[in-house]
mmCIF file of C-alpha atoms in Angstrom:
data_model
loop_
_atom_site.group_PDB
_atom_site.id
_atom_site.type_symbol
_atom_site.label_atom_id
_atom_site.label_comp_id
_atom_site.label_asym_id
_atom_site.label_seq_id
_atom_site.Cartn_x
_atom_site.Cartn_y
_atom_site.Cartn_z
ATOM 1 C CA UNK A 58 49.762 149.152 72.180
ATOM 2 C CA UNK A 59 46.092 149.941 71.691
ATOM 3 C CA UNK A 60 45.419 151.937 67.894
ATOM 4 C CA UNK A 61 42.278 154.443 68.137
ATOM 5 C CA UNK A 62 41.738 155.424 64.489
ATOM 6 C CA UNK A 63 41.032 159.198 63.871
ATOM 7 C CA UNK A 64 36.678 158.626 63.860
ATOM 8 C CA UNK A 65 36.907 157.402 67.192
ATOM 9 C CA UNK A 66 39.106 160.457 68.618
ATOM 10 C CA UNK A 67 36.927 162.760 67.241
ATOM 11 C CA UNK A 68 33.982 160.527 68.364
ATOM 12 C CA UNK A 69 35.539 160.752 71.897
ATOM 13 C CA UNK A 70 36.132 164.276 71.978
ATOM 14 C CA UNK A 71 32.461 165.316 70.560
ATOM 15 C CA UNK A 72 34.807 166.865 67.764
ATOM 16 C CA UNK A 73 34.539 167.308 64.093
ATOM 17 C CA UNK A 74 37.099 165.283 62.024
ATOM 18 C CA UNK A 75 37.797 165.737 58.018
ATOM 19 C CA UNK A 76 40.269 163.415 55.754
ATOM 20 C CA UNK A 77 41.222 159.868 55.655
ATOM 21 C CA UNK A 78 39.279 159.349 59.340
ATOM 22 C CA UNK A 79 40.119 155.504 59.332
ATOM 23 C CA UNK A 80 43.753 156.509 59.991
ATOM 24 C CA UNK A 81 44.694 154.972 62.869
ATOM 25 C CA UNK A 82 47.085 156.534 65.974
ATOM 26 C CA UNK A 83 48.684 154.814 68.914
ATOM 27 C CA UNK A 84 49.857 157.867 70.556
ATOM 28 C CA UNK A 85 50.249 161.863 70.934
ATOM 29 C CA UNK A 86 52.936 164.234 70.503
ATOM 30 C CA UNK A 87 54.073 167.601 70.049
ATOM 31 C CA UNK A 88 53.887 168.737 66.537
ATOM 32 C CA UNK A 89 57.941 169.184 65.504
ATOM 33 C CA UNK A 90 58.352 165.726 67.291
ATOM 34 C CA UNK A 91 55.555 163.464 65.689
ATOM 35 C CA UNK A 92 55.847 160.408 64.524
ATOM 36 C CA UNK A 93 53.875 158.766 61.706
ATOM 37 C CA UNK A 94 51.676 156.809 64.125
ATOM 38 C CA UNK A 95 51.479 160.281 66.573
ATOM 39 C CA UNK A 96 48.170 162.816 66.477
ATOM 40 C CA UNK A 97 50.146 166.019 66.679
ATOM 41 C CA UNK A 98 48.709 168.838 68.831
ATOM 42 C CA UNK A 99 48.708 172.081 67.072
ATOM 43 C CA UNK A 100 45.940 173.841 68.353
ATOM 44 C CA UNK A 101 47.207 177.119 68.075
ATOM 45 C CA UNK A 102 48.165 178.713 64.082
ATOM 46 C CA UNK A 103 50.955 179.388 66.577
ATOM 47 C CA UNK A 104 52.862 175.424 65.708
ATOM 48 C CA UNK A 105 52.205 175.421 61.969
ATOM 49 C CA UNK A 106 55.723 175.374 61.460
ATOM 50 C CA UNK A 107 56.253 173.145 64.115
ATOM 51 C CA UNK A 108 53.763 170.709 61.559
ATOM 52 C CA UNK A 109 56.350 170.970 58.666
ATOM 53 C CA UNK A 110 59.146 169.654 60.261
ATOM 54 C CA UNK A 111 57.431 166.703 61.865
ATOM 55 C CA UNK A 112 56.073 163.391 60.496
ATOM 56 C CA UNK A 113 52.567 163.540 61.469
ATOM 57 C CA UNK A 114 49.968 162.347 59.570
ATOM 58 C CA UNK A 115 47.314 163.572 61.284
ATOM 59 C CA UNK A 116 46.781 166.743 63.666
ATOM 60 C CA UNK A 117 44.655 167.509 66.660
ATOM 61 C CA UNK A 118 43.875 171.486 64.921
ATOM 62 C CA UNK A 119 42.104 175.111 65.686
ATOM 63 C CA UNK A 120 38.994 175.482 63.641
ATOM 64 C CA UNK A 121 39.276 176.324 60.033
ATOM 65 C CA UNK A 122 43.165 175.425 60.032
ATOM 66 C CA UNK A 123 43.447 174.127 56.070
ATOM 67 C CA UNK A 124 44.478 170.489 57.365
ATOM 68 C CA UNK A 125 45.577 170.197 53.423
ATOM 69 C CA UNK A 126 47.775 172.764 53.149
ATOM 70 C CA UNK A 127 49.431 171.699 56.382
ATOM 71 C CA UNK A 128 50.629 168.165 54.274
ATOM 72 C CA UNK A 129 48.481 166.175 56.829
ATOM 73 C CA UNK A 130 45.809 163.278 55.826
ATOM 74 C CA UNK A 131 43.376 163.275 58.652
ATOM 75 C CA UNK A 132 42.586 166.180 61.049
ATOM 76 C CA UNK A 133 40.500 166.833 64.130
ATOM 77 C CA UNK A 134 39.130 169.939 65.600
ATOM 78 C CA UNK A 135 39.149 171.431 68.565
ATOM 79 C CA UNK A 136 37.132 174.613 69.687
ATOM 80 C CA UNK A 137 38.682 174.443 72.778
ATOM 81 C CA UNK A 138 41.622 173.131 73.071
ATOM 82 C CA UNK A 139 43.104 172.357 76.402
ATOM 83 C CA UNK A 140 39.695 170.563 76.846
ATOM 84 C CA UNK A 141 40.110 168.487 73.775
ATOM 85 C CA UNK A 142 43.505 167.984 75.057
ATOM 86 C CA UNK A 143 41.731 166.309 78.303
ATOM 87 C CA UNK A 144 39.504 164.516 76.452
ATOM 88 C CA UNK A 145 42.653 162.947 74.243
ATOM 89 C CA UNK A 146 44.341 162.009 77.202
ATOM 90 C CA UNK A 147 42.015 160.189 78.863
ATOM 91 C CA UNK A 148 41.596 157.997 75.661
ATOM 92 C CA UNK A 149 44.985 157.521 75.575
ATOM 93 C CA UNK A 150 45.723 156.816 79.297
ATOM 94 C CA UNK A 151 46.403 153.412 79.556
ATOM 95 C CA UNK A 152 45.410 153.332 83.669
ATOM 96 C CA UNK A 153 47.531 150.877 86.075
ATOM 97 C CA UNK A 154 47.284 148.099 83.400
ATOM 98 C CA UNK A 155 46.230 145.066 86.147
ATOM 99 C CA UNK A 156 44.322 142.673 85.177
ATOM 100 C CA UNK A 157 40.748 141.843 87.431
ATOM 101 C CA UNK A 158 41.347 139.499 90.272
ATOM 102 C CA UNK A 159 43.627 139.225 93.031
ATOM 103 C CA UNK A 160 47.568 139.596 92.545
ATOM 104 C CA UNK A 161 48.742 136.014 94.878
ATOM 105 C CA UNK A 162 50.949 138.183 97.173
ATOM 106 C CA UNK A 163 48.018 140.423 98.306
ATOM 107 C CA UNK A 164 46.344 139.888 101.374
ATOM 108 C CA UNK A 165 42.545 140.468 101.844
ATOM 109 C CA UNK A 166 40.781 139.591 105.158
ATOM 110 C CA UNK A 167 38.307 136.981 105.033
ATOM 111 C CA UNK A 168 35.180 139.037 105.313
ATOM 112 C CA UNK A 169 36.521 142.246 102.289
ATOM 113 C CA UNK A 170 34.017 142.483 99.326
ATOM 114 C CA UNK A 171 35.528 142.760 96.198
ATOM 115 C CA UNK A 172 33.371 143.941 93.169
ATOM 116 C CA UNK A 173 33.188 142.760 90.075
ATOM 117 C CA UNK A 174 35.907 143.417 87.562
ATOM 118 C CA UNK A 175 38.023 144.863 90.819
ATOM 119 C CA UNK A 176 41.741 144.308 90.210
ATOM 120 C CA UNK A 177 44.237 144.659 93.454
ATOM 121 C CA UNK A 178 48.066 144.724 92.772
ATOM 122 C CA UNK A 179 51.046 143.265 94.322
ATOM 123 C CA UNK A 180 51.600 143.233 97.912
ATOM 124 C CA UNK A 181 48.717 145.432 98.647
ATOM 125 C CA UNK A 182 46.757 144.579 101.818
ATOM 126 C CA UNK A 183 42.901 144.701 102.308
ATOM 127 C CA UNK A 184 41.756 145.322 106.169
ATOM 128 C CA UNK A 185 38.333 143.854 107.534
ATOM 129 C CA UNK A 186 34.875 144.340 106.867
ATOM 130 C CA UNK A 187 36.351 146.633 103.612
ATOM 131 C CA UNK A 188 34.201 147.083 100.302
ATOM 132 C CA UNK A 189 35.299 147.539 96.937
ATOM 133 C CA UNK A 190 33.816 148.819 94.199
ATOM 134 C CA UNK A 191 33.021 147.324 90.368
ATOM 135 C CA UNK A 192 36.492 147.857 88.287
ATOM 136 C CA UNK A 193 38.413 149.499 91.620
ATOM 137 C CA UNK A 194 41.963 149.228 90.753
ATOM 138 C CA UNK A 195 44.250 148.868 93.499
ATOM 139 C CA UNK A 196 47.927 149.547 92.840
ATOM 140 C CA UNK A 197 51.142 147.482 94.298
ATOM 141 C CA UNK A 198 52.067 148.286 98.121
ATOM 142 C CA UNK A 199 48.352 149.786 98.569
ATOM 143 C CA UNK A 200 47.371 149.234 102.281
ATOM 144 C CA UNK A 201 43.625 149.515 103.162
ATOM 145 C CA UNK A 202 42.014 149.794 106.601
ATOM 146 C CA UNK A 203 39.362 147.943 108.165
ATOM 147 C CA UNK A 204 35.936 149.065 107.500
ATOM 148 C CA UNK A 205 36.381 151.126 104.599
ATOM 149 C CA UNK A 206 34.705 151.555 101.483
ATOM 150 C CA UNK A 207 35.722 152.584 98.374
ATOM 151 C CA UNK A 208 33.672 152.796 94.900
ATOM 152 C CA UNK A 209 33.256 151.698 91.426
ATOM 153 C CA UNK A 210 36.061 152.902 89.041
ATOM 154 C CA UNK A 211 38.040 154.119 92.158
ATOM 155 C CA UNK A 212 41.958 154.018 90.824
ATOM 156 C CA UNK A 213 44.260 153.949 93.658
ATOM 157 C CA UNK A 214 48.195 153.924 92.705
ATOM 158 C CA UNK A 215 50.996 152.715 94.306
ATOM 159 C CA UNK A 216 52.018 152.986 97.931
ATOM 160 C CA UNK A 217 48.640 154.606 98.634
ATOM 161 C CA UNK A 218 47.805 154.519 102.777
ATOM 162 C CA UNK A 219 43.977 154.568 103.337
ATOM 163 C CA UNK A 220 43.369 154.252 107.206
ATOM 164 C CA UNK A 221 40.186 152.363 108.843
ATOM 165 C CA UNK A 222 36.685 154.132 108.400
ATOM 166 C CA UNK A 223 37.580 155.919 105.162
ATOM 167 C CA UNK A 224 34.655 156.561 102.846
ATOM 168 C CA UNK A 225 36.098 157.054 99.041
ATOM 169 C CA UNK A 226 33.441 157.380 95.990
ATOM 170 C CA UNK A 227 33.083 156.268 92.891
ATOM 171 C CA UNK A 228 36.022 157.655 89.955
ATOM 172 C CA UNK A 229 38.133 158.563 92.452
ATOM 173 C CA UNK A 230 41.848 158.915 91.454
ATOM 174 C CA UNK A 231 44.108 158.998 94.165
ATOM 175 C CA UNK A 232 47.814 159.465 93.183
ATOM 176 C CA UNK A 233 50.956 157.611 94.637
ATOM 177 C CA UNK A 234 52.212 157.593 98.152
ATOM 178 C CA UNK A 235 49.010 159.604 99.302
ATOM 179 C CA UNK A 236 47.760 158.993 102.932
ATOM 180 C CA UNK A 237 44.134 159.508 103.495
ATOM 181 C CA UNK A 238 42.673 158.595 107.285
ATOM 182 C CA UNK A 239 45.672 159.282 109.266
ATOM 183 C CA UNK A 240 44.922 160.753 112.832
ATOM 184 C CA UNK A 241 44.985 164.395 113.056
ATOM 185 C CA UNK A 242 47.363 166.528 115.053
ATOM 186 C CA UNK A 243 45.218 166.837 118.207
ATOM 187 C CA UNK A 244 46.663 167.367 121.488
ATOM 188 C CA UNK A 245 45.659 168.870 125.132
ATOM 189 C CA UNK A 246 47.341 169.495 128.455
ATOM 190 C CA UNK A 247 45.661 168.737 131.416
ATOM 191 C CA UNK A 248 45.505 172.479 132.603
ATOM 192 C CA UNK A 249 45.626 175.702 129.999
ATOM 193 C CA UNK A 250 48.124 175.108 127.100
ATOM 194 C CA UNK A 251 50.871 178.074 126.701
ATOM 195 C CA UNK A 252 49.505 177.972 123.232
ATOM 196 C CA UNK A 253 45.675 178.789 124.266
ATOM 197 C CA UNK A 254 47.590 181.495 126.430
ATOM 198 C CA UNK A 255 49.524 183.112 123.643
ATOM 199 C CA UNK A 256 46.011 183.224 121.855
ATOM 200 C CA UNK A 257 44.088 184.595 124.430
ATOM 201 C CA UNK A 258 46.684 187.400 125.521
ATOM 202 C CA UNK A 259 47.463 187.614 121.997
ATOM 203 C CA UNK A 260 50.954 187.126 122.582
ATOM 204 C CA UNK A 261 51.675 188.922 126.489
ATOM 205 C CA UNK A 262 54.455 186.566 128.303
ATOM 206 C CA UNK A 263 53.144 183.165 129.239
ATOM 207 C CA UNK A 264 54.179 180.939 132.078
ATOM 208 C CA UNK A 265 57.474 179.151 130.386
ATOM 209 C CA UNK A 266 56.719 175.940 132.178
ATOM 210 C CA UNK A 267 57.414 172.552 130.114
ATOM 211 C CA UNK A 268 53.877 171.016 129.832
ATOM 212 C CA UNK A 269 52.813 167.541 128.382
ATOM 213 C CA UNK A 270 50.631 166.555 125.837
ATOM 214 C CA UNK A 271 47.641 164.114 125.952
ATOM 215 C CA UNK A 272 46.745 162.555 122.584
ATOM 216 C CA UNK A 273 43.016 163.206 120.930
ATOM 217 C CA UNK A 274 42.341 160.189 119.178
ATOM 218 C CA UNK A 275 41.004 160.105 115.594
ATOM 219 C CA UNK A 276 37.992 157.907 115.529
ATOM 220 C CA UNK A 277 35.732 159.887 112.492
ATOM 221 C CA UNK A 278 37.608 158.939 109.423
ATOM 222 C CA UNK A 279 37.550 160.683 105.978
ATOM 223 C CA UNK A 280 34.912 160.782 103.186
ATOM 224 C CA UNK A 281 35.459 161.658 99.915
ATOM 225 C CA UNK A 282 33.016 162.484 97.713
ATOM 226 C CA UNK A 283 32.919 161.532 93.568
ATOM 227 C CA UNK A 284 35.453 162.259 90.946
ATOM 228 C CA UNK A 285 37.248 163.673 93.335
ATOM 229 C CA UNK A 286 41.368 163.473 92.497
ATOM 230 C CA UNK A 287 44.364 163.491 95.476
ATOM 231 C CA UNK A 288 47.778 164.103 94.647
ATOM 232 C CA UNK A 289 50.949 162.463 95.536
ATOM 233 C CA UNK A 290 52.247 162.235 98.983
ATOM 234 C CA UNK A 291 49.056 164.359 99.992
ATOM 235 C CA UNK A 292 47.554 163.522 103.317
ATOM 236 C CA UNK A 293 43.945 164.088 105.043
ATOM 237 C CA UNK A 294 43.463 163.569 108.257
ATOM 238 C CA UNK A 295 40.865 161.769 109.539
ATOM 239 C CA UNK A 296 38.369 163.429 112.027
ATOM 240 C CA UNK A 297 38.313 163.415 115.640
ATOM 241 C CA UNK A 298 34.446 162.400 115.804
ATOM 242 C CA UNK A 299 32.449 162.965 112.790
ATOM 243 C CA UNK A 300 34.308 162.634 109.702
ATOM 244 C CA UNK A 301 36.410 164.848 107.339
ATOM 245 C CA UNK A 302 34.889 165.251 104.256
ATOM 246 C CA UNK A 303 35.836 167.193 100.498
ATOM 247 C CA UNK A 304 33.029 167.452 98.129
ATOM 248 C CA UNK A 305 32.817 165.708 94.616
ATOM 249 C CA UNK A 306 35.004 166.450 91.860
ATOM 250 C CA UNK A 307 37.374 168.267 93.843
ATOM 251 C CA UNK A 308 41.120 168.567 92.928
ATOM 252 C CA UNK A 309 44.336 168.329 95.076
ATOM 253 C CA UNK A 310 47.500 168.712 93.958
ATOM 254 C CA UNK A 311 50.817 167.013 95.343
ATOM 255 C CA UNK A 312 51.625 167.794 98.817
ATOM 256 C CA UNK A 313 48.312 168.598 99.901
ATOM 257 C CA UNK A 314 47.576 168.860 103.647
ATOM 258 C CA UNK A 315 43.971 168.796 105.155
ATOM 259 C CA UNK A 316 44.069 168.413 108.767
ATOM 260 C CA UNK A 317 41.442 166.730 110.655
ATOM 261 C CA UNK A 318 37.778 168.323 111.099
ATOM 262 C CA UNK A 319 38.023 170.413 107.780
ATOM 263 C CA UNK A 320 34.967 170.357 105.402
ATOM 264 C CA UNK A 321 36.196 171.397 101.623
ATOM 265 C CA UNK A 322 33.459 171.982 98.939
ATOM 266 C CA UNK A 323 32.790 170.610 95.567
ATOM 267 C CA UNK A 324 34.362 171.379 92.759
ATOM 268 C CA UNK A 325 37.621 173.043 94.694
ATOM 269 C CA UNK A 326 41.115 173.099 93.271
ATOM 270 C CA UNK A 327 44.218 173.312 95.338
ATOM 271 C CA UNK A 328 47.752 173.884 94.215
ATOM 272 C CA UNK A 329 50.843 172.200 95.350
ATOM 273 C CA UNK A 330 51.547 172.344 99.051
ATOM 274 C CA UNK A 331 48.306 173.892 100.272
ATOM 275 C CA UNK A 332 47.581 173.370 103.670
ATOM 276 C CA UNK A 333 44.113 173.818 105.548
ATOM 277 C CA UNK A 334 44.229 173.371 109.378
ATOM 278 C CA UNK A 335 41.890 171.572 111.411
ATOM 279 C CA UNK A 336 37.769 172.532 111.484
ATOM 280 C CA UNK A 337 38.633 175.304 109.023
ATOM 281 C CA UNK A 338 35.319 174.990 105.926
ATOM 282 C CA UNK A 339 35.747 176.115 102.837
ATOM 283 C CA UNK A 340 32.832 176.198 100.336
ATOM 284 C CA UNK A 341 32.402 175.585 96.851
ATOM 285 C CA UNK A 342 34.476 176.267 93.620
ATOM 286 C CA UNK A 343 37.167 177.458 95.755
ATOM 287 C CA UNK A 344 40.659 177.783 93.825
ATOM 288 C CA UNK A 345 44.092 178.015 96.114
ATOM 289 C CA UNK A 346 47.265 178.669 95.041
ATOM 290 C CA UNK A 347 50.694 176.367 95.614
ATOM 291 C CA UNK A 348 51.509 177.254 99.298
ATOM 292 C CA UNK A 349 48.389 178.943 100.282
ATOM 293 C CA UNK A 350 47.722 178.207 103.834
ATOM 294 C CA UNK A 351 44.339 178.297 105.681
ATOM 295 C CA UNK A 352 44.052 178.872 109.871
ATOM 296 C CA UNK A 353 42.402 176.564 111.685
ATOM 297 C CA UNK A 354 38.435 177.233 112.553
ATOM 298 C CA UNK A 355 37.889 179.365 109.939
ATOM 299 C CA UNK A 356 35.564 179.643 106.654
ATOM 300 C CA UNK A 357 36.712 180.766 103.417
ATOM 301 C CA UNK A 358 33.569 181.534 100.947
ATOM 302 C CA UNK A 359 32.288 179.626 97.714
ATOM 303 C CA UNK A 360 33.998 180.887 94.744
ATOM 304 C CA UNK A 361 36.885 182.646 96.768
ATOM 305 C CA UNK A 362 40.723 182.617 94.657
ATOM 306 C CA UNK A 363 43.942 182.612 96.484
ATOM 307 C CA UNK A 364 46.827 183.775 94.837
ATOM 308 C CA UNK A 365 49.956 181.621 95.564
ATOM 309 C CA UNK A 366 51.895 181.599 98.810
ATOM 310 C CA UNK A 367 48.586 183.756 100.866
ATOM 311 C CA UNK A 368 47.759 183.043 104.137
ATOM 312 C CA UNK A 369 44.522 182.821 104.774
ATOM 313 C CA UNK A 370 43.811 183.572 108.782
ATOM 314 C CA UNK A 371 39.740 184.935 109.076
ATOM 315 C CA UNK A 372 37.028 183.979 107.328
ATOM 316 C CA UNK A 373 36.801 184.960 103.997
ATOM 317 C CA UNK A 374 33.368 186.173 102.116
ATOM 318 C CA UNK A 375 32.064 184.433 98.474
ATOM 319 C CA UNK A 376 33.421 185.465 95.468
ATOM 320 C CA UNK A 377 36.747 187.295 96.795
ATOM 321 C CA UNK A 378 40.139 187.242 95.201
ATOM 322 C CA UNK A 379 42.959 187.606 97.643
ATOM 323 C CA UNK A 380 46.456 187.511 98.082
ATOM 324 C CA UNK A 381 49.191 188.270 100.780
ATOM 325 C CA UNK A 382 50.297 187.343 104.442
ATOM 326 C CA UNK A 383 47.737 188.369 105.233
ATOM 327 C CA UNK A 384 45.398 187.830 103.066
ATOM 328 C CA UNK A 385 43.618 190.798 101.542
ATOM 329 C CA UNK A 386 42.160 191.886 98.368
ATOM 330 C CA UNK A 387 44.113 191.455 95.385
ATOM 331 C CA UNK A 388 44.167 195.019 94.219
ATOM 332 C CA UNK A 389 44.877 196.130 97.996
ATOM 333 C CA UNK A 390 47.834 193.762 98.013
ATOM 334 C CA UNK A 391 49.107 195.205 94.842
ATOM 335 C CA UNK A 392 48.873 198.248 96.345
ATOM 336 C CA UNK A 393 50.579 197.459 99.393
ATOM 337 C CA UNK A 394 53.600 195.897 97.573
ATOM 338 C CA UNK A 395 53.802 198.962 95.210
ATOM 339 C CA UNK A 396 53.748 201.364 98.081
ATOM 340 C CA UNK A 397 56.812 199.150 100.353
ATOM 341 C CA UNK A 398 58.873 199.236 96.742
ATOM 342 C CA UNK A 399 58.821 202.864 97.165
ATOM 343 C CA UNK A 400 59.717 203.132 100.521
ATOM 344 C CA UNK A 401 64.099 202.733 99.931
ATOM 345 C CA UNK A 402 63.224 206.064 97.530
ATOM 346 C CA UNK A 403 60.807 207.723 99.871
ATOM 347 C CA UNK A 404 63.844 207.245 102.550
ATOM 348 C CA UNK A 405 66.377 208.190 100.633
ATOM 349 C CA UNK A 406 64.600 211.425 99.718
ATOM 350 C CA UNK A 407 63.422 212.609 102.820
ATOM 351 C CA UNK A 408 67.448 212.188 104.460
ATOM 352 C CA UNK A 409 68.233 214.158 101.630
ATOM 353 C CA UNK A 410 65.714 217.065 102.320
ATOM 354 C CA UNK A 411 66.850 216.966 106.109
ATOM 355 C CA UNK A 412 70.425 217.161 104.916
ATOM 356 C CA UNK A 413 70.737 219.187 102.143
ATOM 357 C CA UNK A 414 74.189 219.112 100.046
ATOM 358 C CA UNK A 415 75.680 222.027 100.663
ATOM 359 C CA UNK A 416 75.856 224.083 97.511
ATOM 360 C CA UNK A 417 79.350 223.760 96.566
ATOM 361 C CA UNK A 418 79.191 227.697 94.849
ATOM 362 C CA UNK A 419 78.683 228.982 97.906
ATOM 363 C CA UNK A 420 82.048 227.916 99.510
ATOM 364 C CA UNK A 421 84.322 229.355 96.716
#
């Protein structure tokens, strides 16, 4: 188990550190719950107490907490703290723990680079004409395509699926059971689909006929930019021609569906079961919330924020916050839902002004 004394945490963190800074830690924990050898995380006046009745020696703090007071030997500070909290954790991440080389049960075709200090897992599987980056690290069951390429520091975990023609940067992190190059939903019926009938009539009755579907192949793969992160069991489609893409340092969370065509931004961050459907772009700094969904073909703004559970179906302009089905401004949502909580009142009053009580005096 790998010891960081308390210098080198506040080294790593750019922070400030005061006491007995050769102490040494081997882990982190929440303040009531440390142990001896744990950096407690009290950075908040808020867990002081929490402090007392642990064991920690020394505390991750808020500025100007009296670290002496609090019974502790060593202390580091944090101005901010969730980000010294990301900061601690990568330092104390111990990664996939593989050791460089090939694991004997993977399979790697003759031709696959494999960059220096590259470490690929059990079972995992390495297509043709496939590139990987310095210090990749390639989890057990990982299956890779043929011509693909994926960069230095790249951590893929377990059960990962990365089809052919996938183009995956450098510090990517993608998370288990994630499928990235799979081909996209694309279909088409030799005459007019019922479904480009619905659209067109915007709903008028269609011919009921049983029609059936010809498969668009996928043949423009995915490419994903820097620091970008994909959660588990998300999937991105690959593209029917030209190629997928999401922009660096992008975040997905689990469950994560982009469907083939899309273009995300940089620096986007999507909840838990987002979905975008296919050719739909969305630009920059874009935040979504778990369940959001996006239509297909459509272009949501940089900077826009999507409450959770909206559905997002026409473009969207910069900078807006929305929420609903469908989407609309925040405040006009809040609005609406105000106004339909009223509506069981506004009801019952108005059949009560149409039919009044008779006045119970009056029939003496």
């Amino acid at each position: 188990m790998a010891e960081f004394s308390i210098a080198a945490v506040a080294q790593a963190l750019g922070a400030q550190a005061q006491g007995d800074t050769a102490l040494t830690i081997t882990g982190a924990a929440e303040p009531q719950s440390a142990s001896p050898q744990d950096l407690a995380l009290a950075m908040d006046p808020r867990y002081a107490e929490g402090l007392r009745r642990g064991r920690a020696r020394a505390a991750l703090l808020w500025l100007d907490a009296d670290w002496q007071a609090l019974g502790l030997e060593a202390a580091v500070f944090a101005p901010r703290g969730r980000l010294a909290l990301a900061g601690l954790t990568a330092l104390l991440d111990p990664g996939l723990g593989l050791d460089p080389g090939v694991h004997p049960s993977a399979v790697s075709a003759d031709d696959a680079q494999i960059g220096e200090g590259a470490a690929i897992g059990p079972f995992c599987t390495i297509g043709r004409g496939t590139r990987l980056g310095a210090r990749a690290q390639i989890g057990p069951h990982v299956s890779i395509g043929a011509n693909c390429t994926i960069g230095d520091d790249a951590v893929i975990h377990a059960g990962t699926r990365i089809g052919a023609n996938v183009r995956i940067g450098d510090r990517v992190l993608i998370q288990p059971g994630a499928v990235i190059g799979a081909d996209g939903f694309s279909y088409v019926t030799p005459e007019k689909s019922r479904a480009e009938a619905a659209r067109e009539t915007m709903g008028d009755a269609v011919d009921a006929q049983t029609q059936s579907w010809v498969r668009i192949h996928s043949l423009g793969g995915v490419v994903l930019g820097d620091d970008i992160e994909i959660g588990a069991n998300s999937c991105i489609d690959a593209g029917t021609i030209r190629p997928t893409t999401i922009g660096n340092r992008t975040k997905l969370d689990n469950q994560v569906h982009i469907a083939h065509n899309c273009q995300i931004g940089e620096d986007c961050l999507f909840a838990g079961q987002v979905g975008v459907a296919g050719s739909a772009r969305v630009g920059r700094g874009v935040i979504l919330g778990g369940k959001t969904g996006v239509s297909d073909n459509i272009f949501v703004g940089d900077g826009v924020v999507a409450g959770g559970a909206t559905v997002i179906m026409s473009n969207v302009p910069a900078g807006r916050v929305i929420l609903g089905y469908p989407a609309v401004k925040m405040e006009t949502h809040v609005a609406m839902y105000k106004a339909l909580r009223r509506l069981p009142r506004m009801l019952r009053d108005g059949l009560a002004r149409k039919n009044p009580v008779p006045n119970s005096s009056q029939n003496d």
